[in-house]
Short mmCIF file of C-alpha atoms and ligand atoms in Angstrom, two decimals:
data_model
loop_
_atom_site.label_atom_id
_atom_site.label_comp_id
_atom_site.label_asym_id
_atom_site.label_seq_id
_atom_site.Cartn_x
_atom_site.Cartn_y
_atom_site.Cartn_z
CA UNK A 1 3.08 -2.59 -4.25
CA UNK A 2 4.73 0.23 -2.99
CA UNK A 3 4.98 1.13 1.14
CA UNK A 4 6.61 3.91 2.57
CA UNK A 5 6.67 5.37 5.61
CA UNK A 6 6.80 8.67 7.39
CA UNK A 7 8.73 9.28 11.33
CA UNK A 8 7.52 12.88 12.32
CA UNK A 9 10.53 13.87 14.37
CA UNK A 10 10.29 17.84 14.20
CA UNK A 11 8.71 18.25 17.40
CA UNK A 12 10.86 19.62 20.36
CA UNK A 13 9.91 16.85 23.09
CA UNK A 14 10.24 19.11 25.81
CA UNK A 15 8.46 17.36 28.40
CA UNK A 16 11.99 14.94 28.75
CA UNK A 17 13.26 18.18 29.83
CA UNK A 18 16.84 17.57 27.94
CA UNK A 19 18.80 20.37 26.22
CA UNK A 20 18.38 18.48 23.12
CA UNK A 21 15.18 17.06 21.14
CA UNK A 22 14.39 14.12 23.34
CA UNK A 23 14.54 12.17 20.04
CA UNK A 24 18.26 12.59 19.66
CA UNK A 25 19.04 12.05 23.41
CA UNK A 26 21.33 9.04 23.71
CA UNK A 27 19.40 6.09 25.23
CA UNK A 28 20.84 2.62 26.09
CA UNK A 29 23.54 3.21 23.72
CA UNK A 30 21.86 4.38 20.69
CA UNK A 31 19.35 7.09 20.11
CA UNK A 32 15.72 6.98 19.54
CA UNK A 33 15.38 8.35 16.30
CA UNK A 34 18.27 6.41 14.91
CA UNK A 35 16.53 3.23 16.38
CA UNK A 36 13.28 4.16 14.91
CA UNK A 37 14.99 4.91 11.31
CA UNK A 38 17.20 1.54 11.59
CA UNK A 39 14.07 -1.11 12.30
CA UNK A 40 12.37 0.61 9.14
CA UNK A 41 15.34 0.02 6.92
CA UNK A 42 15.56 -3.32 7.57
CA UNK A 43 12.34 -4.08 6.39
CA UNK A 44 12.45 -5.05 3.06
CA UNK A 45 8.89 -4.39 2.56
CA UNK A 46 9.87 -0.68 3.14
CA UNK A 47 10.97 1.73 0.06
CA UNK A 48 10.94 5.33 1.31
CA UNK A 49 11.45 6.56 5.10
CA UNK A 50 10.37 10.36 5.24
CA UNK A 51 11.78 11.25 8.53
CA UNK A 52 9.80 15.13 9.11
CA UNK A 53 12.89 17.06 10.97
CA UNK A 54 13.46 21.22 12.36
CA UNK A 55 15.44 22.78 10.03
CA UNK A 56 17.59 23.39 12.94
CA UNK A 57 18.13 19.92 13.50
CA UNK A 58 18.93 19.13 9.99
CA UNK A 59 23.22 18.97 9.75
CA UNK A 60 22.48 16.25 13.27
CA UNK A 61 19.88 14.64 11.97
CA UNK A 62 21.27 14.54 8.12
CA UNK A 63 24.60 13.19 10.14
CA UNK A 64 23.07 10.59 12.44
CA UNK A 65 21.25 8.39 9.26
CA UNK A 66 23.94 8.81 6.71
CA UNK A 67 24.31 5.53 6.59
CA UNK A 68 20.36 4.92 5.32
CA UNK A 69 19.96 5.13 1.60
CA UNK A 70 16.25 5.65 1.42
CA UNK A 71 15.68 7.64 3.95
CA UNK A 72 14.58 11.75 2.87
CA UNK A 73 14.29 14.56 4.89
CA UNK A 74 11.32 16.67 4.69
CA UNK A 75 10.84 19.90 6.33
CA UNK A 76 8.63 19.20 9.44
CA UNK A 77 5.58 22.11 10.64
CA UNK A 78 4.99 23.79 13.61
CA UNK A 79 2.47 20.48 14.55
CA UNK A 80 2.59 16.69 14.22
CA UNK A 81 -0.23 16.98 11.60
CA UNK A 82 1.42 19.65 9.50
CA UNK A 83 4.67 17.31 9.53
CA UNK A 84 2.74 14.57 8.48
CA UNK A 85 0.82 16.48 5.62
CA UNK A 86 4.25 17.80 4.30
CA UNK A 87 6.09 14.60 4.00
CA UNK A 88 2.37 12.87 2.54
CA UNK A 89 2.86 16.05 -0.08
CA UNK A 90 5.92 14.89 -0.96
CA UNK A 91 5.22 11.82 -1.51
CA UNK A 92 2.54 12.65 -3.75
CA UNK A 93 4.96 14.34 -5.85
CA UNK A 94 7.06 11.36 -6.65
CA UNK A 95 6.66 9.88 -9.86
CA UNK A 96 5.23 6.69 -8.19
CA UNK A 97 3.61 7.76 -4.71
CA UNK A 98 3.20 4.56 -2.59
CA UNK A 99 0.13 2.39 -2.22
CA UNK A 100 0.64 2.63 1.65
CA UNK A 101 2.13 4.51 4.39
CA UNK A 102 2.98 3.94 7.69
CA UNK A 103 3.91 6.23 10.60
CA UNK A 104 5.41 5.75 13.53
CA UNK A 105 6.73 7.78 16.50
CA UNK A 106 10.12 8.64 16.24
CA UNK A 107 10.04 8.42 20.02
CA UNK A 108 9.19 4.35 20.44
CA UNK A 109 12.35 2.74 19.48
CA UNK A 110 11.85 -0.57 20.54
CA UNK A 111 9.54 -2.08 17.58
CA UNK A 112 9.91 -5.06 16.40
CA UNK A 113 9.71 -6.42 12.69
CA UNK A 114 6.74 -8.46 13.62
CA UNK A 115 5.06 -5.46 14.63
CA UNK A 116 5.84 -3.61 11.29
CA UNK A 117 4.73 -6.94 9.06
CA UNK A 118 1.45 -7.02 11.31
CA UNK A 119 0.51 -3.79 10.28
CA UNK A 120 1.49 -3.95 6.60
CA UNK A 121 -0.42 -6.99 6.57
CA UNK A 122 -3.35 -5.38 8.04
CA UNK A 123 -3.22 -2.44 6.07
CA UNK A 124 -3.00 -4.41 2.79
CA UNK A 125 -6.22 -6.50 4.16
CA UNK A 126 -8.24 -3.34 5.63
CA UNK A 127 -6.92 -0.30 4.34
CA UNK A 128 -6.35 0.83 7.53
CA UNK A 129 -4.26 -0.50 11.12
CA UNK A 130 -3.59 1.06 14.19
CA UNK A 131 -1.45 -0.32 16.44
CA UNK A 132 -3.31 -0.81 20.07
CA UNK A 133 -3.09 -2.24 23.13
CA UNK A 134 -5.99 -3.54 25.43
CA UNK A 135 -6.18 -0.81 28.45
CA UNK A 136 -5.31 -2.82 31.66
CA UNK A 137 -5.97 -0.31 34.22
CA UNK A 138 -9.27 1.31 35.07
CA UNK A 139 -10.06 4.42 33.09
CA UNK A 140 -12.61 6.52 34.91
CA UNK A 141 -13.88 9.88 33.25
CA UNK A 142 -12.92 12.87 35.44
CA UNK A 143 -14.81 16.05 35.84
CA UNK A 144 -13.30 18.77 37.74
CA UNK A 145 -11.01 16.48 39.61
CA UNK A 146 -13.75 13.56 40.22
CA UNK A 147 -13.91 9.93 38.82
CA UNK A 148 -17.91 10.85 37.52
CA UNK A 149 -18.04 7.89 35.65
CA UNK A 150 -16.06 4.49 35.37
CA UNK A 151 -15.46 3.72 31.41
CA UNK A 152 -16.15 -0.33 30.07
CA UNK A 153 -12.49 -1.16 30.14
CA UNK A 154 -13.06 -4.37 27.90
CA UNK A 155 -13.87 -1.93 25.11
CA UNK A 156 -10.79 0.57 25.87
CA UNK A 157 -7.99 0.50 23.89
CA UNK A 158 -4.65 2.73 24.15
CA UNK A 159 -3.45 3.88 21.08
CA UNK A 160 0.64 3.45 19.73
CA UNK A 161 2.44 3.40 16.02
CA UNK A 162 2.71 2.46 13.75
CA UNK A 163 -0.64 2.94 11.90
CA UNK A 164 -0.66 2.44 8.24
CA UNK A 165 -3.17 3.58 6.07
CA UNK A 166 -3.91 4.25 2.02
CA UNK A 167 -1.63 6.53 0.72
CA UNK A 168 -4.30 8.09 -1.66
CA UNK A 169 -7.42 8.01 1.56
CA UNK A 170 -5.05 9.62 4.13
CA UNK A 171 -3.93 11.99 1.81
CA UNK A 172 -7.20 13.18 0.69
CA UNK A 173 -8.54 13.27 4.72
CA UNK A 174 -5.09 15.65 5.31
CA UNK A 175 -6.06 17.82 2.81
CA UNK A 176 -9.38 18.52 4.13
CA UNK A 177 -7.95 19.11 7.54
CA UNK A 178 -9.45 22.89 8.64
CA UNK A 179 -7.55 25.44 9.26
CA UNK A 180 -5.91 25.82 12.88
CA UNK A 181 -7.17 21.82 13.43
CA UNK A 182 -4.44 19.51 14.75
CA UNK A 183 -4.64 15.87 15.55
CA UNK A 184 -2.59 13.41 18.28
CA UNK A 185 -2.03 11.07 15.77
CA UNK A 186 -3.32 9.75 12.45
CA UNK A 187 -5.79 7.53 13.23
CA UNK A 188 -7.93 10.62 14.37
CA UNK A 189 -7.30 12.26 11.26
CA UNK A 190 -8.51 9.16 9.14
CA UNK A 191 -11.39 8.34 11.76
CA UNK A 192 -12.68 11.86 11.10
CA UNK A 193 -12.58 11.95 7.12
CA UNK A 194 -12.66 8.89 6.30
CA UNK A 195 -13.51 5.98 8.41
CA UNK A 196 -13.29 4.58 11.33
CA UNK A 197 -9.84 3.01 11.04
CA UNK A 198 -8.72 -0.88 11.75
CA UNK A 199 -6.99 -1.91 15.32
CA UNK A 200 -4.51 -4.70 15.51
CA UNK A 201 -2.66 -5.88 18.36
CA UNK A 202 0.79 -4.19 19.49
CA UNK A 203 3.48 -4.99 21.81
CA UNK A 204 3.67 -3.67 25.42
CA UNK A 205 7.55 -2.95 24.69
CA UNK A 206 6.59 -0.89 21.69
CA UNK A 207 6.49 2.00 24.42
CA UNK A 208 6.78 6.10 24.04
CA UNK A 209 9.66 7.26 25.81
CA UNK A 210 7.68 10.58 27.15
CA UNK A 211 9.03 12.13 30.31
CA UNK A 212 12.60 12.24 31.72
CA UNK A 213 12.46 8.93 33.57
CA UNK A 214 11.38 7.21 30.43
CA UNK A 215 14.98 7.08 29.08
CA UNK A 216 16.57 5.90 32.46
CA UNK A 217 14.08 2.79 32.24
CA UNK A 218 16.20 1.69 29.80
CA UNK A 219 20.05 2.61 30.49
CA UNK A 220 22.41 0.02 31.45
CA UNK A 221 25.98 -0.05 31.56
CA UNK A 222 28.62 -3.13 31.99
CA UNK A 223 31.78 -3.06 33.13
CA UNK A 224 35.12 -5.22 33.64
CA UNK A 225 38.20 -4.62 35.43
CA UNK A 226 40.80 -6.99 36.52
CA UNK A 227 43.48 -6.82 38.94
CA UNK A 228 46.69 -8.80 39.89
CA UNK A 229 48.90 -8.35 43.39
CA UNK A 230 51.80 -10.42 43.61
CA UNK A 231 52.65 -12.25 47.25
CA UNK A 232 55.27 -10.71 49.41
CA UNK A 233 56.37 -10.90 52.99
CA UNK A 234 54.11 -11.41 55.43
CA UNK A 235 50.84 -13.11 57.26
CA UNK A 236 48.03 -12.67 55.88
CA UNK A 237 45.93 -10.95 52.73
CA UNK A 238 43.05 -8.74 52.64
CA UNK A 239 40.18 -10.22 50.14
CA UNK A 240 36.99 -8.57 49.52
CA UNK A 241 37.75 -6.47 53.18
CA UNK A 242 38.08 -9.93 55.26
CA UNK A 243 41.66 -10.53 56.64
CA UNK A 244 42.84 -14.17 55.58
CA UNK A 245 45.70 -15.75 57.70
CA UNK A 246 48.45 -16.75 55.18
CA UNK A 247 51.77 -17.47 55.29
CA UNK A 248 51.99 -14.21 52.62
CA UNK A 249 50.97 -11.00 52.06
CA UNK A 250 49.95 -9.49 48.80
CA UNK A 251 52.52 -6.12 47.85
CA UNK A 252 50.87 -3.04 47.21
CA UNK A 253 50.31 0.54 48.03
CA UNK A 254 47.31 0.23 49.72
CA UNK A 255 46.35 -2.95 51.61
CA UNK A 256 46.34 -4.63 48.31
CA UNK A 257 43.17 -6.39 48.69
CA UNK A 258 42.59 -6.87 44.85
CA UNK A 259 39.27 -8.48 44.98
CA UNK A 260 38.02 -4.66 45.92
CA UNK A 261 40.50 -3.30 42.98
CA UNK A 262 39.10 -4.98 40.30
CA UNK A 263 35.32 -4.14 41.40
CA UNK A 264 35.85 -0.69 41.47
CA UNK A 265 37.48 -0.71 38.46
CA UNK A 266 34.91 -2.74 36.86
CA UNK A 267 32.52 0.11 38.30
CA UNK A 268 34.55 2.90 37.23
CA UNK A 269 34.65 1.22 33.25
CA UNK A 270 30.89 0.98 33.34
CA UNK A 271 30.73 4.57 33.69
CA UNK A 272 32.91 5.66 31.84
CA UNK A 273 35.55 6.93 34.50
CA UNK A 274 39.09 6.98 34.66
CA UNK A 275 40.66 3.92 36.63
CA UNK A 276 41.36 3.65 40.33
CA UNK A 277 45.19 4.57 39.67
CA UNK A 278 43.70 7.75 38.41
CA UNK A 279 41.49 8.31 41.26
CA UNK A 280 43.95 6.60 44.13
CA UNK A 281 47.60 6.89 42.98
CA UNK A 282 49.99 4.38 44.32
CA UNK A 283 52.13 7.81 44.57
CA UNK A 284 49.91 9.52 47.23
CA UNK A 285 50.80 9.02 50.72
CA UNK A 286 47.31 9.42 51.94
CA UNK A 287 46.55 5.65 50.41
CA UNK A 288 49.27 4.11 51.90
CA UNK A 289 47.73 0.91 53.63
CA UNK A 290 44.23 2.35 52.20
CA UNK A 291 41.40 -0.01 53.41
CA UNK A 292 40.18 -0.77 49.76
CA UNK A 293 36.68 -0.83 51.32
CA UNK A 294 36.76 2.94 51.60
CA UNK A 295 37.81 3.25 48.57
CA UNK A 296 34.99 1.10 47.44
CA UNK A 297 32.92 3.64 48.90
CA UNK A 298 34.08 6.33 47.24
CA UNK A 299 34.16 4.79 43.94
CA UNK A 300 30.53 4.36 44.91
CA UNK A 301 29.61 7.98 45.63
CA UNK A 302 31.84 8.57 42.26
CA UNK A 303 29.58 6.70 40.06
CA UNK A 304 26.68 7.60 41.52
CA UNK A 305 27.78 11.29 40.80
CA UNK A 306 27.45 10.46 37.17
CA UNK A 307 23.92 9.25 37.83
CA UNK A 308 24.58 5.37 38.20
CA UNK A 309 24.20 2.77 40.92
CA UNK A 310 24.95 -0.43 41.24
CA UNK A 311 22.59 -3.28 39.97
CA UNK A 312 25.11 -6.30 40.56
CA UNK A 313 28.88 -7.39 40.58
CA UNK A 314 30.30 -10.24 39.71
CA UNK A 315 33.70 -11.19 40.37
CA UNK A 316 36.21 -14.51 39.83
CA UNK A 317 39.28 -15.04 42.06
CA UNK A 318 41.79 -17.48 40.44
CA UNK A 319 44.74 -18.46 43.18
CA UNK A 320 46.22 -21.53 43.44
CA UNK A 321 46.29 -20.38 47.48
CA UNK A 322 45.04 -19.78 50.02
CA UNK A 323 41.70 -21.70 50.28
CA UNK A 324 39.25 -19.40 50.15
CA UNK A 325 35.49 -20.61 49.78
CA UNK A 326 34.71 -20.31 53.51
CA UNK A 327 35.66 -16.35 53.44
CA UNK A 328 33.34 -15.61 50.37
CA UNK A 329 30.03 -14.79 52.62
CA UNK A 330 31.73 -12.52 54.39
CA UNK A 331 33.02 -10.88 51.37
CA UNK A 332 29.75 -10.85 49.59
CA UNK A 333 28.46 -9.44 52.92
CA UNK A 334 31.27 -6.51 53.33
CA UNK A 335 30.64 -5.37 49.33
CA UNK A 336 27.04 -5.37 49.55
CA UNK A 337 27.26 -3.29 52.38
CA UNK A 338 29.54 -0.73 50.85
CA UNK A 339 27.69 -0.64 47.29
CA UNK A 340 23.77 -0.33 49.36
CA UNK A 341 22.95 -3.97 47.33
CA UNK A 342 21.48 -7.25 48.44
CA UNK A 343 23.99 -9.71 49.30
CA UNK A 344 22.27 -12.14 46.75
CA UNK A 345 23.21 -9.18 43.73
CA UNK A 346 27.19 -10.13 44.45
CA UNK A 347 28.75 -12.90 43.41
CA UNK A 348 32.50 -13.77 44.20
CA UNK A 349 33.82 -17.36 42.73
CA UNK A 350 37.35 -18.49 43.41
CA UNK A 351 39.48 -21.38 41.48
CA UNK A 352 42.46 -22.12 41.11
CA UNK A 353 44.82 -22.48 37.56
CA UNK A 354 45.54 -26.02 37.46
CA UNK A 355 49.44 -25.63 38.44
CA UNK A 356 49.75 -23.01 35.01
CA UNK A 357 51.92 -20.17 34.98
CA UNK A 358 52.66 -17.52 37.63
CA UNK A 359 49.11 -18.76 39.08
CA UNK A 360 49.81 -21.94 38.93
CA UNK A 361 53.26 -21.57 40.67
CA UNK A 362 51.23 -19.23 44.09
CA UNK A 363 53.06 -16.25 43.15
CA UNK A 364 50.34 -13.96 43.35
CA UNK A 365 46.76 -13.20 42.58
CA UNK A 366 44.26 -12.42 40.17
CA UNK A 367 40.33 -10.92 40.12
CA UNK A 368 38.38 -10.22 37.22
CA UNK A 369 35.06 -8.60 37.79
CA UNK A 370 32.19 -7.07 35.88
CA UNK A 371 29.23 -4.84 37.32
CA UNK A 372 25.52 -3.84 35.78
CA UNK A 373 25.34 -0.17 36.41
CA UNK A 374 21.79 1.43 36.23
CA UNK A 375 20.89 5.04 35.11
CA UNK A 376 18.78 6.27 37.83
CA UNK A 377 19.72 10.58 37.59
MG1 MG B 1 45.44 -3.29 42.71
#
């Protein structure tokens, strides 16, 4: 039994509206097409991945799946169905063309193996499967801008990939294609010359990244940063931008409130920034006795400038003093307020370090702190 499967990525997904083919733009860390390629390969069920590319995409392309030993590139057309009917051709060339082939979008990344055993499985019992979902919404039929007639939703179905079919059946219905006739997707081309083809039941993550915002959905960054101040003369510290009597102060540049310093470093990490000594040198005059607050505000319009906000920060305070629990609302309060987040989306623990080391001994004080950043330009 021999399954292969074709990823027509020769299109130039211009509705994303990115410089590059939207299939190559780098989503939550990894991109689309390499996704797509990767969840094939590790499918042992799979032999050969044709992956139809632009010639002028080939040296990226040919770069970005090195690493896949049975994947081919075939020369994509100026359509999806003249893609599809080149890499089928090539296939039938091969000395053993498959039994099967599936095809899938190289613009839904997120499918899962179940998905790709469900429709070998149901290809192997039916000859046919097309991955669908059950329409939720109402479809209405429009006419010249008017709902004219409501459709029977409980027989709608929307229509994804993969769909797998017989090689030798969807070969023969591509080569009876007409001249100038193109096709959405595979199942129309089978439903037209050869049968009506077999639905199973996909996944509502399996989804097309389309338009711009698509790829935002899905981009999140993480951060850390830590910071330490040491105690020094003086009355009281600055924590999360709430003055705390003390019998100490905590030495630094600025007002040294290193709650705030290891935040915005945490936020500046997640986007892949330089570090608040970059930004705020200890050097500069201007930050002498900086309120770190403002500074968390500009570290805020910072990251946003590289199209992120804030979705949550985290932070942990270990000093063996002061006692701090009965500051932390106020803390929470005065961040959320400077990052435009809920209260509830920071959270600020504080411990102590059992008596160890310079902790231990109340010689100064330490904050690490992570943050969720979320693509939203
Ligand atoms: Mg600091």
């Amino acid at each position: 039994m021999r399954i292969c499967a074709v990823i027509p990525a020769a299109g130039s997904g211009n509705r994303a509206g990115f410089a590059e083919n939207k299939i190559l733009h780098k989503t939550g860390g990894t991109v689309p097409l390499f996704s797509v390629v990767s969840a094939f390969a590790a499918n042992a069920q799979i032999a050969t991945i044709a992956v139809c590319i632009r010639e002028g995409d080939r040296a990226e392309i040919g770069k970005l799946l090195a690493r896949f030993q049975n994947v081919v590139l075939v020369t994509g057309g100026a359509t999806r169905t003249e893609s599809v009917k080149n890499a089928l051709e090539a296939f039938a060339t091969e000395k053993t063309p498959p039994d099967y082939v599936l095809i899938h979008d190289a613009a839904r990344p997120f499918l899962s193996q179940k998905i790709i055993d469900d429709c070998i499985a149901a290809v192997r019992s039916f000859g046919s499967a097309v991955c669908a979902l059950p329409c939720t919404d109402t479809a209405v039929l429009s006419e010249n801008g008017f709902a004219v007639s409501p459709l029977p939703r409980e027989k709608l179905y929307t229509v994804q990939t993969p769909q797998g079919f017989s090689f030798p059946e969807l070969l023969s219905a591509y080569r009876r294609i007409g001249e100038g006739e193109t096709f959405t997707d595979d199942s129309g081309v089978f439903a037209k010359y050869v049968a009506p083809p077999r639905l199973f039941e996909g996944e509502r993550t399996n989804v097309k990244l389309t338009f711009r915002e698509d790829f935002f959905m899905q981009t999140f960054r993480t951060g850390i940063g830590i910071d330490t101040h040491a105690f020094c003369d003086g009355d009281h510290i600055m924590l999360g931008g709430v003055r705390i009597p003390h019998g100490s102060g905590l030495a630094a540049h600025s007002d040294g409130d290193v709650l705030i310093h290891a935040v915005m470093d945490a936020m500046l990490s997640a986007a892949g920034l330089c570090d608040i000594g970059h930004y705020f040198p200890d050097t500069d005059p201007q930050y002498k006795g900086a309120d770190s607050i403002a500074l968390l505000k500009k570290v805020r319009r910072l990251v946003e400038n590289e199209g992120f906000c804030v979705s949550n920060v985290s932070a942990a305070i270990v000093a063996q003093r002061p006692k701090l629990a009965t500051f932390i609302p106020k803390m929470k309060e005065n961040l959320a307020d400077a990052l435009g987040i809920c209260e509830t989306d920071v959270g600020i623990t504080a411990g102590t370090n059992e008596g160890l080391g310079y902790l231990g001994r109340g010689e100064g004080i330490t904050v690490t702190a992570t943050t969720l950043l979320n693509r939203i330009g």
